[in-house]
Structure formats: structure tokens, C-alpha cells
Amino acid sequence: MLLLLHILNFVGINYALSGERSTENTSFPIATNGQPFPWNKLRLPGWILPVHYDLLIHPNLTSLIFMGSVKIEVTVVHETSTIVLHSKHLEITSAAIEEENGKTQADLKQMKVLEYPPHEQIAFLYAEPLLVDKKYFLSINYIANLSDGFYGLYKSTYKTKDGQTRLLASTHFEPTSARMAFPCFDEPSFKANYTIKIRRDGQHSALSNMPKVKTLKLDNNLFEDHFAECVKMSTYLVAFIVSDFQSVSGTTSSGIKVSVYVTPEKLNQAHYALEAAIKILEFYEQYFGIYYPLPKQDLVAVPDFQSGAMENWGLTTYRETSLLYDPETSSASDKLWVTMVIGHELAHQWFGNLVTMEWWNDIWLNEGFARYMEFISVDATYPELQVNDYLLGTCFAAMGRDSMNSSRPISSKAENPTQIKEMFDTVSYDKGACILHMLRNFLTEEVFQNGIIHYLKKHSYSNAKNNDLWTSLANTCSEEDFTSGKFCYSKSQLAKNAHSYYVDEHFDIAEIMNTWTLQKGIPLIIVEQNQKRIKIRQERFLKGIFSHDPQWASMQIGFLWHVPLTYITSHSKSIGRHLLKNHSDTIELEENVNWVKFNVDMNGYYIVHYEGNGWDTIIKLLNQNHALFSYKDRANLIHSAFQLVSAGRLSLDRALDLMQYLQHESSNIVLLQGLGYLAGIYRMMERRNISDVTESLKRYILQHFKLVIDRQTWSDEGSISDRMLRSALLELACDLQYPPCVQKANELFSKWMESGGNLTNVPSDVLETVYSVGSKTADGWNFLLERYKVSMSGAEQGKICSALASCKDDAKLTRLLELAMEGHIIKTQDLSSVIYSVSTNPAGQHLAWKFVKKNWSKLLEKFPLGSFSIRTIIIGATAQFSSKQELEEVKLFFESVKEEVSQLRAPQIAVENIEKNIKWLERNLVTLTKWILENLK
């Protein structure tokens, strides 16, 4: 970009300012020393570019202070006397700038250092200008406290079996916290190389992105580990850890050393992660056609970790529950989760690390791709996990968020750290994955894979924007391909190589996909079929806002998607395809048909409504022969029906009629989908204390699904979906107080207690159900809490925590919340999930909300605004509310903390959720009551 330089002279210093500054706003913020700070934007100026960081860090695990020094090689793009970079909570003790020839141009006596904490920036001001195209070296020494939270260079602790507390230091820099560990140009486009040295004492070891090349022995039992120079990367991917962890290691077929590091007493839980990481890393090298560029890949289970995992290049870090697998306590769903998280983080080594989004507004290019590659990689490496079945749930979750007016476009403006943190959400991850899945089916697997390979090769060690991806997918030919004679696609050839229904279409991938990434929401496709003519139209799908509501029409203005439709009919021999670019269109079939079903196998990101007798026909077909539709289509039909109920498009009794056939359903995935809706309605009735409907619905579920419930064994046998169905069904049956379930769970719990917590008595898939039933007595609850304190399994601790949150005793629920807030027995990382778990308990929903209001300031001290934890607390603690009184209480609270939450989307989501629940009850309660009575045997 063009930079205009303005030189301001005051206090004897020349200030060089970039023309990026708005001409309407010529004021400067005031630095901590009272002088004007020479930069007034959140994003750094582009006149200085980092080339290389030489970083030395010494974390002292006794004093909990770290000292650091960094020498940054920079090049000058525009002549300036000022270097502005990021720094947060770092005390600068000395600084100097040298020319390439080693001559010191200025030290701390000859330059000014200004700090502006609101923008987390510092500025170095020099008397002499830095000249264009010359290399300079900025050396900075500093000192800081190890962070108490989960960002920057922070302290973490764990307890040994004999009760000792041990400390370690770990990093988490994404998105904007590298500046908490060293002064840097902390934006994703400022890529550079890094040479890292770590000082530590003799009882600890150090890890960083690259392998250690040597260790120097210093005085006082100190050692200095030197690591190989890192590849060119963004600051948020830098990582280092000082700990006493132990590891298991292996090597990929291409020679990459893979190691899993854990606390010493959990080493036996690391073997599955090692096996999975090697398999998945090998798969990605083959799939992307690009070798993993580092010599090693470490996976580290950090005892205190706010998110699920982090993709630091060569040193990925994880929550213990996201990496460790304990055969005694980890269920089928735990194993699936661990495998998918590893698949996600290793995908980032290409999508995010090798090629990085230019700015955080396009974080979906990292996270949406990594989420989608979880499914592709795990399906290829562990087909027995049947991972593609769970892509449906990912897309259903995305649609749930995206069908609310408080949603946002995938690519959204994000400038400050709070806004950037909030971009790491369902829209970036899940919607991003689902539109990529739709695109892959739209273009064919071959075109899609070639396109992303081209994208990765073209932008390696660089940054990319939305449009760069569409360009690569539209034209996979590189200069190398032409010279080598490789087969590839040019833009003009694309339509010929995509599905046949596009041969006669002229389409532009960017034009199509921009309708999915640059506008929020999800389309509703309305279908009217009459013999061989199908009329289709599209509108924006909104839950909780009905077409007769005053605001509905204004919320439709300007929304139009290019939708790649797929359909089957009663006479189909193949999948029909049609690209809908307008608000309405007509499809003419070759012959009359009896029925049509759109969105085949749920490969598209849209909801379908069948007008006329369309739904009646589908309900009849499901009752006659549900196998006419694939299991994914059946799950899709159930999902669509209940979404349409929430939008006022379909009556609840028709959606419930559609599920009557489920007693004959053979697919575990479909059963889980249907039961999920019934359980959700039951819990809403229970929370509102609508006792007659609650009791009737309980009887209906237990009658209608008795055969499938009774078929479940209390074991860990069967396929992954068999085991996950078992866990869900038995949990629901016991929650509904089904006597055989409660009796068996109590029997297993009693034996477990009598054995002193010997886990061989309880299969892992039913562990949470057994614990939940056992927690309903005072002795059981207390025993579980004691077991939590000594358990060496994060998987087991998670199940115990859920069980403790399910009891009906106010005093015990309050104690659980207080323990999580204290952060000693229950770690602070789990506080938000404890609050959410208590809020889903009818006995605890108001208790949890009162706790949040009372402790709001303390919660903000523990978690930054915009973080996943704060969003979970805001949305989770209010998601169960469904009355106008609760709505007003929530609104009043958010108004009282308006200054703090004004830039967050989470409060809007919370309010809209409650409004949706209120409307659902008002519209459907009478219908629900009548339908249940008519269908009870």
C-alpha cells in the first residue's frame, strides 16, 4: 500500500507517521509517560518488517518471573525514525538498535521508549532516521511475571499421585498473546524466522518448535538449550515449554520424529495419541502432496489449557482430555474426540501454519479447513470410527447458530483482541467445514483436492485471503504443471470436470462462494412438486422469527445464495442437480414422479421445506419403507422438520408424526437424532415445571423406545455408533427414571464404591451414567468428589464432574460451583463447563445464573472477554431459560455490564435464544400436550 510520511517534531524527537492514519483523525493517543504516542491505530504500520527473531527466555519456576531478551532483524520499507511493535505486561529494561555492520545507532539513552497499553503497543523513537532497504537489529531486554491465566507464557500445575504439586511453564499465543512473552510484530502477516534459546534448571527440560541442537551448562545448576532455526511463520505459532514431562516417540515413513509428552504418571495414556499422530501425519503428506517441513512433531498434554488444543508449528499443545486415552475410563466418544482433535491440529500444520490467513477476519481459512480435514483424515486412517456420520452433527450445530439473526458472516470484521477472540466460534469452525463439504461435492473430490494442493503450494510460507482460495479452486494449473506436463484444471475447464449438471452452466466459484462467506445466515429452499414440475424458491431461514412477524420482511432484504441443489425422486436412477442462483426457479423432470427429496445425504448447507402435501408424503413413505431414504437423508429429514417447527413453517404434530417410524429405525445415528429432539423437549418441560406434559412425554419416550432401550447391554461392545448410542440411551433412560436402568446403575455404582473405586467393575461407555445415578445420594456424591481428587484420568474426571452437576441438592451444586471458582480441586480451565453443566440441570439452572451474576467481575479476571470460556458462560448459563421474566432478568444484567460486553456477540445470542424458547412454547405447548395424549398407549 502507499504510505505517506508525516514528520512531527516535538520533545526533540522526529516522529515518522504512516499515511494509513485517517486524515479526519490527526490526534495521537497519550503514552503512559504523558507524551503523545506516535501511532493511533490498532494494527501496526507497515514501514518496518521483521525478518528474524533471536529469542532467549528464562522462566523461573520458583519466583514465577521470566527474563527475556530478543534481537529482531528488521528491514525498512519506508524511511522512519520510529519502530512500533506489540508488547503487553513486559517491563523493558534495556534496548538498542544496531546497523548491519554492527555499529550501534542508538541505545536506551539515545532513544525514547513509549508505551500505549490500550493498544498493547510500544514505540522506539530515534534521533536519526532508519533508511530504506537497510537491515537493522533491534535488541530488547525485559522482565515479566509468568501469566496467571491461559495466554502468553503462563504457569501450569499438576499433582502427583502422592499429592505433590509440580509447576511448569507453557505458552499459548493465538491469537494476540505472543506480545505477552516477547516484544514482537504480533500480526499474522508479519512472518519471520526464529532462533530460540531457553534457560532452565537441571530438573526440567525444554521444548520449542524445532529440535534442540545443543545444551550449554551455566552456573547455579542452570542449562541453556539452543533450538534449530524455525521456518518462516507468524508470531502466534511460536511455542516453548519448560517442564518435567516424559514422552513416547515414533517415526513416520518420511522420517519425521513424533513424540507425545505428558506428566510422568500419565505416560501410559499417551500411546494411542502417538499411533494416531503418526498415521494422520503420513496421510496429510500424501493427501496434500507436500512433505511436512519440520524434522519433528511434538504433541504435549498441558494440565491447564483453556481451549481444546493449539497448532504451534512442530509443538502442538492440548488439553489432557483432547490427547490422552485411558482404556479404563475413556469411552468410545472420548476416543473419537482425541482422534479428531489430533486430525485438526495436524491439518493446521498446512492450513494455518504453512499458509496463514492475512488477517483474523478470515480465520475460517484456518479453522474451517482444519475442522473439515478432521473428517477426511480420520475417515482415511481410522475407518472403523465412522467419523463421517458425525459431520451431520457438525452441520446441524452450524445451522442452529446461523439461523439466528445474531449470527455473522464467516468472513467478518475483527480489529481488537476481544473481537478477534470471538471469531473462534461455531461459524468459523463448523459452518466453515460444512460449506467446504458442500463445495467438495459441488466440484467433485478430484477438483477439490487439486485446488487445495494448488492453494497450499502457491501460498506456502505466506498469507492468503478468501479470494485466493477461490482462485486456486477455479484454476489449479501452476507454471510448474505446464512445464512438467502434469494434469490440472484451468478456469475455463472447470465446469467440464465438475458434476455433469454444471456442463451447460457458466459459473464463477468466487461469485458462488462469496454468497456463503460474505453474508450471514442460511437459505431455506421451499419446494412445490406437481408431477414432473418442481417449483423452488429461496429465502433466509430464521428460527424464532415467523413470516407474519413485523421484522421478518426487513430481515429478508438483500439475502440471496447460489445454492448447489441435489435431489432424488421416486423414479431416480441418479442424483439430480441444479444450481439455484435466483430467488425462484423451476426444474422440469423427464417424467411424472410421486415424491422428491432435496439435499441428498445432507451434502448441502441449506434447509428444505416441502409445501402442499410434500411432508405428508414423506411421513407416509417413512412409515411404509424408511429404507427408501439413506440414513443420512432420514437424519436430515428429522432435523429439517424440527427446524421448520422453530421457524413456524411446520406444525409440531407433523414433526412428531414423522418420528413415529423410529421404533423401526436401524441406524444409530438417526435414532440419536430423533431421541435428541424428544429429550430436548422433555427437558424444556421439566425445567418449566410443566409436570403433566413432562410425565406424559416421559411415558411416551419409554413406551416408544422400550425395545431399543432394553436391547442395550452394560458393556463396551460393538461398533463406535453402537457404543455411542448405548451411552446416550442409557443416560436418557436413567434420567427418565426407567426402573431397570436405575436399578442396574445403582448396582454397578454400589459395587464400584465397595471396591474403593476399582474401574474394572464399570465399562467405560456407561461410566458417566453410573456416576450420575450414584451422585443422587449424599454418600455417592461425596465419594465421587473424593475420587475426582485422586483420579489420574482427565476422561474420568470429566465424567465425575458431569455427575456431580446432575444432583438435585442446592447445597451440593453451590459447593461444586465454588470449588470450580477456587481452582484448586477443580481446575479453572473447567469452570465454564461446570457452570454450563449445572445450568442444564433443572435444579441448578437459576443457581448457575445467580452465580454468574454474583461473580461476574471474578470471572473476567480469570478469562478475557471474547474468550471461549466467557462465551460458554454467557450463552450456556442462559440457554435453558424460556420465560419472559427470565428474559427481562438477563437483559437487565447485560445492561448493567454494558460497558464490558458491548462489543461481544454472546449477549445478543443469549437473548435471542431465550426469545426463541419463549416463542416455541407459546406456539407449540398446546399442540404437544394434545399429540402426546393421542399417541400414548
PDB file of C-alpha atoms in Angstrom, residues 819-920:
ATOM      1  CA  LEU A 819     -14.839 -25.444  44.028  1.00  0.00           C
ATOM      2  CA  ALA A 820     -14.575 -24.632  40.326  1.00  0.00           C
ATOM      3  CA  MET A 821     -14.223 -20.924  41.097  1.00  0.00           C
ATOM      4  CA  GLU A 822     -11.469 -21.606  43.660  1.00  0.00           C
ATOM      5  CA  GLY A 823      -9.496 -23.527  41.018  1.00  0.00           C
ATOM      6  CA  HIS A 824      -7.655 -25.937  43.344  1.00  0.00           C
ATOM      7  CA  ILE A 825      -9.581 -29.225  43.310  1.00  0.00           C
ATOM      8  CA  ILE A 826     -11.400 -28.447  40.063  1.00  0.00           C
ATOM      9  CA  LYS A 827      -9.104 -26.553  37.719  1.00  0.00           C
ATOM     10  CA  THR A 828     -10.057 -23.099  36.458  1.00  0.00           C
ATOM     11  CA  GLN A 829      -9.942 -24.437  32.893  1.00  0.00           C
ATOM     12  CA  ASP A 830     -13.109 -26.429  33.747  1.00  0.00           C
ATOM     13  CA  LEU A 831     -15.030 -23.603  35.403  1.00  0.00           C
ATOM     14  CA  SER A 832     -17.078 -22.651  32.353  1.00  0.00           C
ATOM     15  CA  SER A 833     -18.096 -26.259  31.689  1.00  0.00           C
ATOM     16  CA  VAL A 834     -19.110 -26.719  35.355  1.00  0.00           C
ATOM     17  CA  ILE A 835     -21.324 -23.615  35.158  1.00  0.00           C
ATOM     18  CA  TYR A 836     -22.860 -24.909  31.942  1.00  0.00           C
ATOM     19  CA  SER A 837     -23.428 -28.409  33.372  1.00  0.00           C
ATOM     20  CA  VAL A 838     -25.160 -27.024  36.465  1.00  0.00           C
ATOM     21  CA  SER A 839     -27.307 -24.738  34.293  1.00  0.00           C
ATOM     22  CA  THR A 840     -28.612 -27.707  32.261  1.00  0.00           C
ATOM     23  CA  ASN A 841     -29.805 -29.342  35.486  1.00  0.00           C
ATOM     24  CA  PRO A 842     -33.403 -28.215  36.210  1.00  0.00           C
ATOM     25  CA  ALA A 843     -32.448 -27.967  39.877  1.00  0.00           C
ATOM     26  CA  GLY A 844     -29.450 -25.793  39.038  1.00  0.00           C
ATOM     27  CA  GLN A 845     -30.410 -23.519  36.148  1.00  0.00           C
ATOM     28  CA  HIS A 846     -31.232 -20.465  38.296  1.00  0.00           C
ATOM     29  CA  LEU A 847     -28.448 -21.280  40.749  1.00  0.00           C
ATOM     30  CA  ALA A 848     -25.894 -21.153  37.919  1.00  0.00           C
ATOM     31  CA  TRP A 849     -27.222 -17.849  36.593  1.00  0.00           C
ATOM     32  CA  LYS A 850     -27.173 -16.238  40.051  1.00  0.00           C
ATOM     33  CA  PHE A 851     -23.618 -17.488  40.454  1.00  0.00           C
ATOM     34  CA  VAL A 852     -22.572 -15.856  37.176  1.00  0.00           C
ATOM     35  CA  LYS A 853     -24.151 -12.517  38.115  1.00  0.00           C
ATOM     36  CA  LYS A 854     -22.636 -12.535  41.605  1.00  0.00           C
ATOM     37  CA  ASN A 855     -19.143 -13.471  40.374  1.00  0.00           C
ATOM     38  CA  TRP A 856     -19.066 -11.589  37.064  1.00  0.00           C
ATOM     39  CA  SER A 857     -16.020  -9.470  37.955  1.00  0.00           C
ATOM     40  CA  LYS A 858     -14.093 -12.507  39.196  1.00  0.00           C
ATOM     41  CA  LEU A 859     -14.935 -14.411  36.018  1.00  0.00           C
ATOM     42  CA  LEU A 860     -13.499 -11.576  33.913  1.00  0.00           C
ATOM     43  CA  GLU A 861     -10.299 -11.745  35.972  1.00  0.00           C
ATOM     44  CA  LYS A 862      -9.968 -15.425  35.084  1.00  0.00           C
ATOM     45  CA  PHE A 863     -10.982 -15.296  31.408  1.00  0.00           C
ATOM     46  CA  PRO A 864     -10.606 -12.477  28.858  1.00  0.00           C
ATOM     47  CA  LEU A 865     -13.638 -11.003  27.136  1.00  0.00           C
ATOM     48  CA  GLY A 866     -14.303 -12.748  23.841  1.00  0.00           C
ATOM     49  CA  SER A 867     -12.719 -15.991  25.025  1.00  0.00           C
ATOM     50  CA  PHE A 868     -14.417 -19.336  24.537  1.00  0.00           C
ATOM     51  CA  SER A 869     -14.892 -19.625  28.315  1.00  0.00           C
ATOM     52  CA  ILE A 870     -16.738 -16.306  28.667  1.00  0.00           C
ATOM     53  CA  ARG A 871     -18.936 -17.133  25.675  1.00  0.00           C
ATOM     54  CA  THR A 872     -19.745 -20.546  27.178  1.00  0.00           C
ATOM     55  CA  ILE A 873     -20.661 -18.901  30.477  1.00  0.00           C
ATOM     56  CA  ILE A 874     -22.858 -16.196  28.906  1.00  0.00           C
ATOM     57  CA  ILE A 875     -24.663 -18.418  26.419  1.00  0.00           C
ATOM     58  CA  GLY A 876     -24.606 -21.645  28.444  1.00  0.00           C
ATOM     59  CA  ALA A 877     -25.925 -20.218  31.712  1.00  0.00           C
ATOM     60  CA  THR A 878     -28.945 -18.696  29.943  1.00  0.00           C
ATOM     61  CA  ALA A 879     -29.670 -21.218  27.180  1.00  0.00           C
ATOM     62  CA  GLN A 880     -32.280 -23.118  29.223  1.00  0.00           C
ATOM     63  CA  PHE A 881     -34.452 -20.068  30.007  1.00  0.00           C
ATOM     64  CA  SER A 882     -37.873 -19.866  28.360  1.00  0.00           C
ATOM     65  CA  SER A 883     -39.961 -17.323  30.280  1.00  0.00           C
ATOM     66  CA  LYS A 884     -40.467 -13.582  29.852  1.00  0.00           C
ATOM     67  CA  GLN A 885     -39.371 -12.975  33.437  1.00  0.00           C
ATOM     68  CA  GLU A 886     -36.067 -14.769  32.800  1.00  0.00           C
ATOM     69  CA  LEU A 887     -35.632 -12.794  29.590  1.00  0.00           C
ATOM     70  CA  GLU A 888     -36.028  -9.484  31.413  1.00  0.00           C
ATOM     71  CA  GLU A 889     -33.595 -10.561  34.133  1.00  0.00           C
ATOM     72  CA  VAL A 890     -30.965 -11.438  31.544  1.00  0.00           C
ATOM     73  CA  LYS A 891     -31.480  -8.199  29.621  1.00  0.00           C
ATOM     74  CA  LEU A 892     -31.190  -6.168  32.825  1.00  0.00           C
ATOM     75  CA  PHE A 893     -27.932  -7.871  33.728  1.00  0.00           C
ATOM     76  CA  PHE A 894     -26.387  -7.297  30.306  1.00  0.00           C
ATOM     77  CA  GLU A 895     -27.484  -3.680  30.502  1.00  0.00           C
ATOM     78  CA  SER A 896     -25.745  -3.347  33.882  1.00  0.00           C
ATOM     79  CA  VAL A 897     -22.449  -4.571  32.389  1.00  0.00           C
ATOM     80  CA  LYS A 898     -22.986  -2.884  29.030  1.00  0.00           C
ATOM     81  CA  GLU A 899     -19.612  -1.169  29.038  1.00  0.00           C
ATOM     82  CA  GLU A 900     -17.841  -4.524  29.315  1.00  0.00           C
ATOM     83  CA  VAL A 901     -19.943  -6.636  26.923  1.00  0.00           C
ATOM     84  CA  SER A 902     -20.958  -4.043  24.322  1.00  0.00           C
ATOM     85  CA  GLN A 903     -18.527  -5.363  21.711  1.00  0.00           C
ATOM     86  CA  LEU A 904     -19.467  -9.037  22.274  1.00  0.00           C
ATOM     87  CA  ARG A 905     -21.943 -11.021  20.198  1.00  0.00           C
ATOM     88  CA  ALA A 906     -22.539 -13.525  23.019  1.00  0.00           C
ATOM     89  CA  PRO A 907     -25.148 -11.417  24.898  1.00  0.00           C
ATOM     90  CA  GLN A 908     -27.152 -10.986  21.678  1.00  0.00           C
ATOM     91  CA  ILE A 909     -27.046 -14.747  21.114  1.00  0.00           C
ATOM     92  CA  ALA A 910     -28.159 -15.391  24.708  1.00  0.00           C
ATOM     93  CA  VAL A 911     -31.122 -13.003  24.451  1.00  0.00           C
ATOM     94  CA  GLU A 912     -32.194 -14.348  21.072  1.00  0.00           C
ATOM     95  CA  ASN A 913     -32.013 -17.926  22.389  1.00  0.00           C
ATOM     96  CA  ILE A 914     -34.402 -17.098  25.228  1.00  0.00           C
ATOM     97  CA  GLU A 915     -36.786 -15.252  22.865  1.00  0.00           C
ATOM     98  CA  LYS A 916     -36.772 -18.307  20.598  1.00  0.00           C
ATOM     99  CA  ASN A 917     -37.572 -20.623  23.523  1.00  0.00           C
ATOM    100  CA  ILE A 918     -40.441 -18.395  24.660  1.00  0.00           C
ATOM    101  CA  LYS A 919     -41.953 -18.372  21.170  1.00  0.00           C
ATOM    102  CA  TRP A 920     -41.540 -22.116  20.800  1.00  0.00           C
TER     103      TRP A 920
END
